[in-house]
């Protein structure tokens, strides 16, 4: 059983610990499909040329994908509470020569350091389930976005139909933690991943959260037979 919990200090410690292996293991354990998932979510931001906030940015892959897709017309701020993750993200964009287009900062998703109605969109990828107070986190995501701006959630769920619904749980709870632990030296961190998904696995919970905060035009799309999903909504009032 994973020793990590959804309490902030525990989750922060987890991500601080796995930061050196994060990118490599994400790609390996998902067979590279995580790249497709992120790009699919980022497509929802096509044509958004203003300020975009990437919450729980990690090592910056979503922020970089936004910039590449929008042909450098967007200005992206990536926020994360893990110093090692932010450090890795900064090194990544420095090597790519795009440091002037993306700003990575330390911050708390439950208390975003921005005024109301300043961003044209906000996005969180594989981060909301790790936050203890999901309602507060979503409220903050919406607060900082302008009326008419888009709010996007990319998150894991569990396949409910077909063969994958039978074989995926075994891989997710047994094989993934074993491989992740062997390569990172921290099996508990990779036991936490499936447990965190099982704790908040129903996609309807995310839809209910979004509706509860007054987002309109909400859409939900399953990815890879239900392993992940993208949810989008438009801020209707300030």
mmCIF file with all atom_site columns, C-alpha atoms in Angstrom, residues 1 6 12 25 50 59 123 174 216 236:
data_model
loop_
_atom_site.group_PDB
_atom_site.id
_atom_site.type_symbol
_atom_site.label_atom_id
_atom_site.label_alt_id
_atom_site.label_comp_id
_atom_site.label_asym_id
_atom_site.label_entity_id
_atom_site.label_seq_id
_atom_site.pdbx_PDB_ins_code
_atom_site.Cartn_x
_atom_site.Cartn_y
_atom_site.Cartn_z
_atom_site.occupancy
_atom_site.B_iso_or_equiv
_atom_site.pdbx_formal_charge
_atom_site.auth_seq_id
_atom_site.auth_comp_id
_atom_site.auth_asym_id
_atom_site.auth_atom_id
_atom_site.pdbx_PDB_model_num
ATOM 1  C CA . UNK A 1 1   ? 0.000   0.000  0.000   1.00 0.00 ? 1   UNK A CA 1
ATOM 2  C CA . UNK A 1 6   ? -3.518  13.419 -0.715  1.00 0.00 ? 6   UNK A CA 1
ATOM 3  C CA . UNK A 1 12  ? 4.786   17.491 -2.588  1.00 0.00 ? 12  UNK A CA 1
ATOM 4  C CA . UNK A 1 25  ? 9.005   7.018  -16.630 1.00 0.00 ? 25  UNK A CA 1
ATOM 5  C CA . UNK A 1 50  ? -3.153  35.485 -25.080 1.00 0.00 ? 50  UNK A CA 1
ATOM 6  C CA . UNK A 1 59  ? 8.433   19.547 -15.903 1.00 0.00 ? 59  UNK A CA 1
ATOM 7  C CA . UNK A 1 123 ? -5.353  24.058 -17.895 1.00 0.00 ? 123 UNK A CA 1
ATOM 8  C CA . UNK A 1 174 ? 0.695   -4.365 -10.053 1.00 0.00 ? 174 UNK A CA 1
ATOM 9  C CA . UNK A 1 216 ? -20.975 26.460 -19.624 1.00 0.00 ? 216 UNK A CA 1
ATOM 10 C CA . UNK A 1 236 ? -19.703 32.383 -18.195 1.00 0.00 ? 236 UNK A CA 1
#
